[in-house]
Amino acid sequence: MKRLTVPVLLAGLFGVMLWVSMAGILNSYWQSVLMFMGVNIILATSLNIINGNMGEFSCGHAGFMAVGAYVSSLISVALFTKSATFGEPLLSPDLAVWLFPLVLLAGSLAASVVGLLVAIPSFKTRGDYLAIITIAASYIVKSTIENIGAIGGARGFMGMSGVMNAMNATADLPWILIWVFLGTVFSVCVIRRFIYSTFGKGVDAICQDEIAAEIMSVNTDRVKLVAFMVSCGLAGLAGGLFAHILGYVNPGTFTILKSTEIMVMVYLGGMGSISGSVLAAILMTLLIEYLRDAFGFINTFLHYISIIPDSYEVTQVWKWVLIPLLLVLLMQFRPEGIMGRRELADVFPGLRKFYKFKG
Amino acid sequence: MLQSFLQNILNALQWGSFYSLIALGYCLVYGVLLLINFAHGDIFMVGAYLAFFVSMVLLGKYGAIAGLPGWMVLSLAVPLTMILTAVVGVTLERIAYRPLRRKGVNRLYVVITALMCGLILENGNLALLGASRKSFPTLIPIQVFDFHGIIVTNLKLMVIGVAILSFLLLHFIVTRTKMGMAMRAISYDRFAVPLMGIPADTVIVFTFVLGSGFAGLAGLFFAMTYPVIDPYMGALIGWKAFIAAVVGGIGSIAGAFAGGFLLGFVEIMVVAFFPSTYRDLIAFSILLLILSIRPTGLFGVARRTKI
């Protein structure tokens, strides 16, 4: 019985989430915060494979997210709804509920393939050069999307809300919340199995010493390729979910700032710690949402005690000063983050009894 | 045909000059610290803004002093901008990089810190000064010379001249002075240098002074050439200049200089034949290709890793 604790807990959580959103206890704002938490958990844990476990420095994660977001949105809009871009739906909208996971999968596969842009150069380059390559890749993705006029270019692309409505017509459930929850559980599960597998130990070996790992018969190129593709693919999954939550995608969302947000989660949680990333993603989402209101308060307060001139307003731009600053301070004072390289089970060994998969 | 080709070459020389000036700074810092200073592009942006404020004050726009004539403003703005930007660069080194270097942490942390400092500079500027773009005042009247249909302005010639002079000056400093020798020594072996009685920190600060100073100079001339400055102008140009440094082979000053002109040439030619939105795409694709084929760049020397 004890060993089934985790699935039971997850099912319980799922049930509670469904109940609170169906019964209207949670308003739609908090529902969306919950969903962004899920998306951020996927992003943070997937980036953690590369930045934490492999010890590389990828700062173009938002680019792969963009690929997933665009590919899955385009497919779902083309298949299930009437849109200006594609005309009549290709399939009946009733199928949306059943085929939606496949659409997300297609998005993440596309993101994995784009991940090759980074994976192949990573065979030869390491360290800061690889950081540049990831940034270049994300710029390439962004500029490519902006240059394709057919999907809206820099204006963005919309119509995903129609897909959600089609699902609601089939059965009146908060579908997108369900998909985000399932996607998050799936991602964390896949990453955990990958990192703890024998093959995945190669990722840690590369982090310690690449040449030694190569000598000890770790096929470093293959490990890097798989790690990058898994990471980018899951980022694509997160992107697909993100696009369907908002119902609108815009290449301007997926800049280096978005990548920075994800990086802060990884380093705040602790490099190479999955539970740390999950924790940090939850904390960061709450922090970002809190900051949204806080700047308004700060603005009013500072004007009230008249420290700043009347013409100057404290705006949301400060968020993008604070988040990088947070990361700088982390690097100065606690580079290992909240958890370091430890998981929850290392901190509280009693938890081990409740796992089926010991890792 | 020949006319437009020559015109393009001239434009490429001007465009490449900016890349070269910024790439030189990348190159110096990388050579000494083996650290890619990701904030360099934003230091260039700060340089442009400092140049703007310095020029406005000297022109008497803020009423601090009576206005000076344009050529005098320019000749004062060049050293002032360079000094102020160098102060910004050294401050960054002091508060962000040096503590990390002292602790001897993983180099990754320094890279992350550098990238974040760049973002802080960009967005801090945006938050403090607002999103409105500032238009740079005209310091010297632009004179247009027409050589058989090829348009040359005095500003263009000045920019190209400044880039070449800067390169020669840097080359002289690095190869012929004691300080330059110390810089090369640090890049050769960072741990033996302090044992020989060379003040490593002083040399590193001097490197940042040089690099940031030239970024400031580039900022001033960039703002004079394209007189609209905004907080995000440094990001993309910084990346491109970095690409230039990589193409040339990072760690060699001549390489960075040549790489800057090469990239400027490629970009101008791309704009001449393709839609201009493809420019960044092609620049970044070139970077990916070069790093996949020759990770050390065209002039670079491969470092062997020992176990």
XYZ file of C-alpha atoms in Angstrom:
666
model
C 0.000 0.000 0.000
C 2.715 2.390 0.996
C 4.307 2.143 -2.391
C 1.237 3.460 -4.143
C 1.311 6.717 -2.181
C 2.555 8.905 -5.011
C -0.065 7.880 -7.608
C -2.806 8.135 -4.950
C -1.605 11.589 -3.948
C -1.484 12.717 -7.564
C -4.952 11.353 -8.256
C -6.190 13.108 -5.128
C -4.631 16.371 -6.228
C -6.158 15.959 -9.659
C -9.578 15.354 -8.171
C -9.296 18.347 -5.874
C -8.211 20.589 -8.741
C -11.094 19.459 -10.902
C -13.536 19.951 -8.059
C -12.387 23.455 -7.136
C -12.435 24.647 -10.712
C -15.786 23.031 -11.511
C -17.468 24.269 -8.343
C -16.228 27.781 -9.001
C -14.222 28.021 -5.772
C -11.191 29.099 -7.765
C -11.805 31.992 -10.110
C -10.344 31.884 -13.587
C -7.352 34.019 -12.593
C -6.173 31.513 -10.004
C -6.886 28.689 -12.404
C -4.568 30.295 -14.906
C -1.929 30.777 -12.210
C -2.202 27.038 -11.478
C -1.785 26.262 -15.159
C 1.244 28.530 -15.508
C 2.696 26.735 -12.511
C 2.346 23.475 -14.397
C 3.914 24.911 -17.530
C 6.757 26.409 -15.529
C 7.359 23.095 -13.775
C 7.751 21.411 -17.164
C 10.081 24.147 -18.392
C 12.224 24.209 -15.261
C 12.603 20.444 -14.970
C 13.398 20.068 -18.661
C 16.005 22.816 -18.617
C 17.400 21.217 -15.507
C 18.559 18.237 -17.588
C 20.946 20.483 -19.476
C 21.774 23.285 -17.059
C 21.717 21.215 -13.931
C 22.598 17.628 -14.678
C 24.775 18.152 -17.733
C 26.376 21.304 -16.353
C 26.067 23.097 -19.660
C 24.567 26.527 -19.993
C 21.595 26.686 -22.322
C 19.863 30.036 -22.425
C 17.683 29.577 -25.456
C 14.994 27.425 -23.937
C 12.246 29.849 -24.907
C 13.118 29.272 -28.561
C 12.203 25.584 -28.353
C 9.119 26.507 -26.402
C 8.182 28.738 -29.314
C 8.560 25.875 -31.797
C 6.278 23.652 -29.737
C 3.785 26.437 -29.208
C 3.554 27.315 -32.878
C 3.538 23.799 -34.297
C 0.898 22.478 -31.924
C -1.266 25.595 -32.277
C -1.111 25.454 -36.061
C -2.009 21.765 -36.120
C -4.835 22.041 -33.635
C -6.329 25.100 -35.301
C -6.076 23.496 -38.741
C -7.675 20.265 -37.564
C -10.427 21.294 -35.209
C -11.659 24.815 -35.796
C -12.719 27.180 -38.471
C -10.045 29.802 -38.912
C -9.051 32.587 -41.255
C -5.715 30.952 -41.931
C -6.798 27.401 -42.765
C -10.501 27.705 -43.507
C -12.839 24.872 -42.504
C -11.682 22.294 -39.909
C -10.166 19.186 -41.473
C -11.619 16.833 -38.856
C -14.768 16.935 -36.821
C -14.340 19.105 -33.696
C -15.660 16.211 -31.577
C -12.340 14.452 -32.075
C -10.440 17.321 -30.432
C -10.562 15.742 -26.995
C -9.075 12.462 -28.181
C -6.494 13.803 -30.578
C -5.239 16.728 -28.513
C -2.427 14.742 -26.829
C -1.208 13.750 -30.296
C -1.179 17.402 -31.324
C 0.921 18.281 -28.298
C 3.188 15.361 -29.099
C 3.648 16.654 -32.634
C 4.648 20.030 -31.218
C 7.193 18.498 -28.909
C 8.607 16.298 -31.665
C 9.092 19.371 -33.818
C 10.842 21.084 -30.921
C 13.128 18.074 -30.491
C 14.075 18.209 -34.134
C 14.896 21.908 -33.799
C 16.869 20.907 -30.725
C 19.290 19.288 -33.155
C 20.382 22.839 -34.015
C 21.957 22.957 -30.582
C 22.683 19.279 -30.054
C 24.919 18.805 -33.085
C 27.256 21.751 -32.399
C 27.393 20.665 -28.759
C 29.481 17.638 -29.768
C 32.404 19.932 -30.375
C 31.808 23.009 -28.266
C 31.235 23.399 -24.574
C 30.793 26.082 -21.981
C 30.186 29.641 -23.016
C 30.333 28.898 -26.723
C 27.458 26.517 -26.332
C 25.595 29.256 -24.489
C 26.036 31.432 -27.539
C 24.812 28.644 -29.792
C 21.654 28.230 -27.752
C 20.991 31.948 -27.892
C 21.648 31.952 -31.620
C 19.247 29.040 -32.045
C 16.512 30.830 -30.163
C 17.083 33.970 -32.231
C 16.953 31.904 -35.414
C 13.651 30.347 -34.365
C 12.182 33.684 -33.397
C 13.286 35.427 -36.574
C 12.095 32.545 -38.737
C 8.641 32.758 -37.179
C 8.607 36.508 -37.666
C 9.528 36.088 -41.316
C 6.709 33.669 -42.140
C 3.825 35.948 -43.025
C 1.350 33.083 -43.469
C 1.167 32.360 -39.740
C 0.929 35.961 -38.708
C 4.623 36.863 -38.552
C 5.403 39.279 -35.742
C 1.707 39.899 -35.100
C 1.223 36.467 -33.618
C -1.292 33.730 -34.234
C -4.620 33.081 -32.578
C -7.616 30.757 -32.702
C -6.659 28.136 -30.121
C -9.565 29.167 -27.906
C -11.842 27.683 -30.568
C -10.211 24.300 -29.973
C -10.878 24.607 -26.259
C -14.508 25.498 -26.963
C -14.783 22.427 -29.177
C -13.581 20.282 -26.279
C -16.000 21.935 -23.878
C -18.795 21.159 -26.316
C -17.879 17.473 -26.081
C -17.825 17.375 -22.288
C -18.059 20.296 -19.946
C -14.813 19.951 -18.032
C -11.900 22.388 -17.534
C -10.008 20.615 -20.311
C -6.933 22.758 -20.493
C -6.343 22.353 -16.758
C -6.565 18.599 -17.204
C -4.077 18.596 -20.070
C -1.643 20.805 -18.179
C -1.840 18.547 -15.149
C -1.317 15.392 -17.192
C 1.484 17.024 -19.159
C 3.249 18.091 -15.993
C 3.002 14.668 -14.374
C 4.138 13.026 -17.601
C 7.118 15.363 -17.969
C 8.376 15.045 -14.431
C 7.960 11.273 -14.628
C 9.843 11.042 -17.927
C 12.652 13.272 -16.703
C 13.008 11.365 -13.470
C 13.150 8.016 -15.243
C 15.609 9.410 -17.768
C 17.989 10.912 -15.229
C 18.002 7.833 -12.972
C 18.410 5.345 -15.814
C 21.815 3.869 -16.572
C 21.897 5.850 -19.782
C 20.962 9.001 -17.904
C 23.862 8.570 -15.505
C 25.960 9.470 -18.533
C 24.543 12.977 -18.314
C 25.960 13.382 -14.828
C 29.216 11.820 -15.970
C 29.545 14.461 -18.711
C 29.004 17.138 -16.087
C 31.837 15.794 -13.951
C 34.403 15.256 -16.685
C 33.627 14.777 -20.326
C 36.909 13.225 -21.371
C 36.937 10.791 -18.483
C 33.362 9.847 -19.282
C 34.326 9.194 -22.895
C 37.147 6.943 -21.747
C 34.831 5.086 -19.397
C 32.736 4.104 -22.426
C 30.001 6.699 -22.116
C 29.028 7.586 -25.657
C 29.093 11.311 -24.945
C 27.780 12.447 -28.309
C 24.788 10.167 -28.057
C 24.073 11.142 -24.462
C 24.243 14.826 -25.357
C 22.007 14.313 -28.361
C 19.372 12.473 -26.342
C 19.565 14.883 -23.419
C 19.132 17.913 -25.645
C 16.325 16.329 -27.599
C 14.429 15.242 -24.479
C 14.889 18.658 -22.936
C 13.864 20.584 -26.050
C 10.969 18.230 -26.724
C 9.532 18.780 -23.275
C 10.030 22.521 -23.679
C 7.968 22.177 -26.852
C 5.256 20.366 -24.892
C 5.230 23.209 -22.366
C 5.040 25.685 -25.231
C 2.045 23.879 -26.732
C 0.223 23.943 -23.408
C 1.184 27.596 -22.891
C -0.229 28.539 -26.291
C -3.508 26.765 -25.594
C -3.838 28.375 -22.163
C -3.507 31.840 -23.600
C -5.295 31.097 -26.866
C -2.784 33.330 -28.596
C 0.926 33.073 -29.423
C 3.294 35.832 -30.336
C 6.992 35.454 -31.168
C 7.696 38.427 -28.900
C 6.840 36.263 -25.883
C 9.715 33.877 -26.469
C 12.667 36.179 -25.987
C 15.735 35.843 -23.829
C 13.682 37.257 -20.971
C 11.477 34.181 -20.983
C 14.572 31.999 -21.040
C 15.910 33.988 -18.113
C 12.754 33.339 -16.145
C 13.225 29.608 -16.678
C 16.905 29.788 -15.777
C 16.098 31.551 -12.522
C 13.801 28.655 -11.640
C 16.504 26.091 -12.333
C 19.228 27.845 -10.368
C 16.883 28.818 -7.562
C 15.781 25.229 -7.160
C 19.253 23.824 -7.332
C 21.199 22.404 -10.244
C 20.340 18.825 -10.959
C 17.547 18.592 -8.441
C 14.154 17.758 -9.920
C 12.197 18.413 -6.743
C 14.108 21.674 -6.342
C 13.069 22.757 -9.828
C 9.439 21.909 -9.137
C 9.541 23.840 -5.886
C 11.272 26.815 -7.481
C 8.839 26.847 -10.409
C 5.908 27.040 -7.990
C 7.596 29.775 -5.945
C 8.620 31.798 -8.997
C 5.149 31.642 -10.537
C 3.659 32.971 -7.322
C 6.381 35.617 -7.094
C 5.834 36.805 -10.657
C 2.082 37.006 -10.136
C 2.626 38.800 -6.844
C 5.007 41.299 -8.444
C 2.299 42.221 -10.927
C 0.256 43.725 -8.100
C 3.187 44.785 -5.969
C 4.498 47.342 -8.440
C 1.170 49.114 -8.375
C 1.324 49.295 -4.578
C 4.946 50.425 -4.584
C 4.111 53.079 -7.143
C 1.227 54.464 -5.084
C 3.248 54.299 -1.890
C 6.288 56.084 -3.303
C 4.099 58.791 -4.781
C 2.307 59.065 -1.446
C 5.502 59.759 0.482
C 6.684 61.782 -2.542
C 10.146 60.307 -2.913
C 9.896 60.158 -6.680
C 8.807 62.907 -9.081
C 5.149 62.910 -10.090
C 5.893 62.343 -13.750
C 7.629 59.023 -13.042
C 5.646 55.813 -12.676
C 6.992 52.528 -11.313
C 6.001 50.069 -14.025
C 6.155 46.354 -14.751
C 9.547 46.866 -16.416
C 11.117 46.646 -12.971
C 10.164 42.984 -12.938
C 12.833 42.409 -15.553
C 15.365 44.203 -13.407
C 14.442 42.225 -10.318
C 14.490 38.758 -11.852
C 18.019 39.022 -13.318
C 19.113 40.689 -10.086
C 17.752 37.710 -8.162
C 19.862 35.404 -10.295
C 22.981 37.550 -9.844
C 22.521 37.490 -6.080
C 21.940 33.739 -6.181
C 25.193 33.255 -8.057
C 27.042 35.447 -5.545
C 25.703 34.054 -2.300
C 24.096 30.676 -2.828
C 24.939 29.249 -6.240
C 23.619 25.838 -5.215
C 20.078 27.178 -4.840
C 17.476 25.925 -2.404
C 18.138 22.219 -2.635
C 21.627 21.949 -4.051
C 22.088 18.640 -5.813
C 19.751 16.887 -3.406
C 16.227 15.635 -3.894
C 13.446 15.820 -1.321
C 14.174 12.214 -0.356
C 17.762 13.117 0.531
C 16.550 15.843 2.856
C 13.807 13.716 4.420
C 14.958 10.084 4.149
C 11.668 8.897 5.619
C 9.998 9.688 2.305
C 11.797 6.817 0.608
C 9.338 4.314 2.008
C 6.607 5.803 -0.156
C 8.355 5.436 -3.509
C 7.954 2.582 -5.872
C 10.776 3.750 -8.123
C 13.841 4.268 -5.979
C 16.071 5.791 -8.661
C 26.964 48.105 -61.179
C 30.505 48.881 -60.117
C 29.257 52.076 -58.595
C 26.702 50.418 -56.365
C 29.228 47.741 -55.479
C 31.735 50.328 -54.311
C 28.997 52.153 -52.427
C 28.078 48.897 -50.695
C 31.694 48.265 -49.802
C 31.919 51.679 -48.234
C 28.727 51.102 -46.248
C 30.052 47.718 -45.192
C 33.254 49.351 -43.991
C 31.256 51.754 -41.848
C 28.944 49.052 -40.504
C 31.903 46.767 -39.899
C 33.700 49.511 -37.986
C 31.090 49.414 -35.243
C 31.253 45.644 -35.064
C 35.019 45.769 -34.936
C 35.126 48.342 -32.155
C 32.769 46.281 -30.000
C 34.403 42.983 -30.937
C 37.757 44.362 -29.784
C 36.335 44.764 -26.298
C 34.968 41.223 -26.291
C 38.279 39.992 -27.446
C 40.359 41.783 -24.808
C 38.251 40.558 -21.914
C 38.117 37.054 -23.294
C 41.844 36.989 -23.882
C 42.632 37.941 -20.313
C 39.888 36.256 -18.312
C 38.696 33.557 -20.706
C 35.249 34.957 -19.965
C 32.774 36.030 -22.569
C 31.556 39.328 -21.224
C 27.906 39.025 -22.180
C 27.196 42.472 -20.811
C 29.480 44.091 -23.360
C 26.740 44.910 -25.846
C 24.822 46.642 -23.108
C 27.912 48.553 -22.062
C 27.966 49.820 -25.639
C 24.339 50.895 -25.161
C 25.246 52.624 -21.896
C 28.069 54.324 -23.793
C 25.607 55.677 -26.339
C 23.377 57.001 -23.577
C 26.315 58.552 -21.738
C 27.406 60.149 -24.988
C 23.901 61.539 -25.357
C 23.864 63.082 -21.887
C 27.416 64.376 -22.168
C 26.639 66.026 -25.512
C 23.399 67.504 -24.238
C 25.147 68.997 -21.211
C 28.005 70.353 -23.289
C 25.641 71.819 -25.854
C 23.996 73.690 -23.000
C 20.612 71.972 -23.378
C 20.279 71.375 -19.647
C 21.431 74.854 -18.739
C 24.352 73.544 -16.698
C 26.875 75.403 -18.823
C 26.695 77.768 -21.740
C 26.594 75.947 -25.062
C 29.807 75.103 -26.858
C 30.266 74.798 -30.609
C 29.695 71.337 -32.101
C 33.283 70.362 -32.963
C 34.392 71.263 -29.474
C 31.570 69.228 -27.973
C 32.647 66.254 -30.053
C 36.288 66.555 -29.072
C 35.289 66.751 -25.406
C 32.619 64.073 -25.670
C 35.040 61.441 -27.001
C 37.292 61.294 -23.912
C 34.428 61.939 -21.481
C 32.253 59.169 -22.910
C 35.167 56.768 -22.950
C 36.056 57.521 -19.338
C 32.478 57.293 -18.059
C 31.776 54.060 -19.918
C 35.033 52.633 -18.624
C 33.854 53.485 -15.112
C 30.643 51.541 -15.754
C 32.588 48.561 -17.070
C 34.996 48.548 -14.148
C 32.122 48.880 -11.674
C 30.546 45.825 -13.217
C 33.816 43.948 -12.881
C 34.213 45.053 -9.257
C 30.753 44.215 -7.968
C 29.839 41.235 -10.095
C 32.826 39.397 -11.506
C 35.596 39.930 -8.991
C 33.906 38.382 -5.939
C 33.129 35.319 -8.030
C 36.687 35.133 -9.298
C 38.001 35.425 -5.747
C 35.828 32.536 -4.644
C 37.122 30.530 -7.576
C 33.690 29.222 -8.473
C 32.657 27.387 -11.586
C 33.082 29.581 -14.668
C 29.455 28.964 -15.538
C 28.344 31.177 -12.669
C 30.394 34.075 -13.995
C 28.838 33.657 -17.438
C 25.334 33.644 -15.968
C 26.154 36.706 -13.904
C 27.460 38.518 -16.973
C 24.348 37.745 -18.980
C 22.103 38.884 -16.152
C 24.086 42.105 -15.661
C 23.458 42.886 -19.313
C 19.730 42.368 -18.828
C 19.786 44.539 -15.707
C 21.508 47.348 -17.604
C 18.996 47.132 -20.465
C 15.854 46.942 -18.400
C 17.109 49.260 -15.694
C 17.672 51.845 -18.379
C 14.207 51.202 -19.772
C 12.647 51.463 -16.319
C 14.507 54.612 -15.330
C 14.384 56.610 -18.543
C 11.150 55.282 -19.998
C 10.535 53.669 -23.354
C 10.656 56.878 -25.372
C 13.539 56.926 -27.800
C 15.999 59.732 -27.512
C 17.239 61.505 -30.595
C 20.891 62.341 -30.592
C 21.800 65.964 -31.277
C 23.760 66.816 -34.421
C 27.260 67.677 -33.329
C 28.947 68.315 -36.642
C 27.176 69.278 -39.840
C 27.252 66.358 -42.265
C 29.155 67.118 -45.426
C 28.456 64.945 -48.420
C 31.183 64.311 -50.977
C 30.238 62.808 -54.288
C 32.956 60.836 -56.073
C 31.437 59.893 -59.449
C 28.178 58.804 -57.866
C 29.630 57.220 -54.732
C 28.271 59.049 -51.715
C 30.800 59.644 -48.954
C 30.028 61.639 -45.830
C 32.589 63.051 -43.446
C 31.006 61.013 -40.639
C 31.535 57.789 -42.531
C 35.190 58.547 -43.063
C 35.511 59.515 -39.411
C 33.976 56.244 -38.195
C 36.230 54.133 -40.399
C 39.248 56.182 -39.366
C 38.417 55.866 -35.669
C 38.050 52.105 -35.964
C 41.395 51.715 -37.678
C 43.127 54.058 -35.223
C 41.631 52.186 -32.279
C 42.882 48.916 -33.656
C 46.386 50.296 -34.125
C 46.367 51.792 -30.636
C 45.206 48.545 -29.058
C 47.706 46.570 -31.034
C 50.428 48.914 -29.843
C 49.283 48.637 -26.212
C 49.090 44.875 -26.260
C 52.338 44.207 -28.075
C 54.631 47.057 -27.035
C 53.809 48.150 -23.502
C 54.465 46.593 -20.123
C 50.769 46.513 -19.351
C 50.102 44.678 -22.603
C 52.777 42.183 -21.745
C 51.109 41.607 -18.381
C 47.800 41.079 -20.154
C 49.297 38.487 -22.433
C 50.968 36.847 -19.459
C 47.661 36.522 -17.620
C 46.030 35.019 -20.636
C 48.897 32.543 -20.904
C 48.848 31.414 -17.288
C 46.602 33.022 -14.748
C 48.008 31.305 -11.722
C 51.697 31.938 -12.263
C 51.289 35.655 -12.923
C 50.662 36.812 -9.331
C 53.689 34.794 -8.225
C 55.846 36.899 -10.534
C 54.797 40.065 -8.772
C 52.354 41.258 -11.400
C 49.229 42.795 -9.836
C 46.672 40.634 -11.628
C 43.663 42.632 -10.470
C 45.110 45.877 -11.769
C 45.734 44.306 -15.139
C 42.199 42.936 -15.273
C 40.739 46.322 -14.362
C 42.875 47.888 -17.069
C 41.520 45.371 -19.559
C 37.972 46.300 -18.627
C 38.860 49.986 -18.914
C 40.163 49.457 -22.440
C 37.313 47.238 -23.585
C 34.551 49.385 -22.110
C 36.216 52.578 -23.285
C 36.168 51.388 -26.873
C 32.587 50.241 -26.473
C 31.775 53.769 -25.312
C 33.558 55.209 -28.324
C 31.557 52.902 -30.581
C 28.387 54.012 -28.779
C 29.168 57.671 -29.400
C 29.821 57.238 -33.101
C 26.906 54.859 -33.530
C 24.596 57.420 -31.969
C 26.030 60.090 -34.280
C 25.491 57.919 -37.333
C 22.032 56.603 -36.441
C 20.764 59.363 -34.186
C 17.982 57.454 -32.417
C 18.982 55.574 -29.283
C 16.868 53.109 -27.326
C 17.613 50.759 -24.409
C 17.594 47.612 -26.524
C 20.001 48.854 -29.179
C 22.925 47.129 -27.486
C 21.510 43.631 -27.305
C 21.491 42.645 -30.926
C 24.587 44.609 -31.913
C 26.408 43.091 -28.981
C 25.521 39.591 -30.143
C 26.532 40.415 -33.684
C 29.839 41.844 -32.555
C 30.381 38.708 -30.572
C 29.700 36.700 -33.704
C 32.283 38.842 -35.421
C 34.780 38.082 -32.695
C 34.038 34.375 -32.968
C 34.325 34.406 -36.747
C 37.713 36.029 -36.426
C 38.779 33.648 -33.722
C 38.277 34.955 -30.250
C 41.409 35.899 -28.406
C 43.239 37.447 -31.314
C 42.865 41.197 -31.752
C 43.539 41.167 -35.470
C 41.013 38.373 -35.810
C 38.319 40.333 -34.021
C 39.012 43.357 -36.153
C 38.923 41.403 -39.400
C 35.859 39.481 -38.255
C 33.961 42.689 -37.618
C 34.583 43.949 -41.122
C 33.797 40.545 -42.588
C 30.462 40.376 -40.808
C 29.638 43.950 -41.789
C 30.392 43.071 -45.385
C 28.234 39.932 -45.286
C 25.309 41.756 -43.722
C 25.359 44.641 -46.162
C 25.529 42.189 -49.069
C 22.609 40.199 -47.637
C 20.534 43.365 -47.378
C 21.479 44.263 -50.939
C 20.123 40.978 -52.315
C 17.506 39.710 -49.820
C 14.766 41.333 -47.754
C 16.320 43.100 -44.783
C 14.475 40.954 -42.239
C 16.749 38.050 -43.169
C 19.838 39.847 -41.948
C 19.868 38.584 -38.372
C 18.828 35.144 -39.464
C 21.782 34.822 -41.796
C 24.236 36.295 -39.299
C 23.227 33.792 -36.632
C 23.224 30.920 -39.109
C 26.800 31.813 -40.055
C 27.702 31.692 -36.379
C 26.156 28.244 -35.963
C 27.958 26.953 -39.031
C 31.341 28.307 -37.984
C 31.040 26.988 -34.466
C 30.017 23.566 -35.742
C 32.902 23.365 -38.183
C 35.691 25.371 -36.574
C 34.856 26.014 -32.927
C 37.885 28.247 -32.505
C 37.068 30.576 -35.384
C 39.086 31.401 -38.464
C 42.210 32.814 -36.808
C 41.868 30.987 -33.533
C 44.205 28.382 -32.135
C 42.732 25.164 -30.786
C 43.339 24.572 -27.099
C 44.186 21.008 -26.207
C 42.514 19.629 -23.148
C 44.732 17.607 -20.882
C 43.482 15.062 -18.418
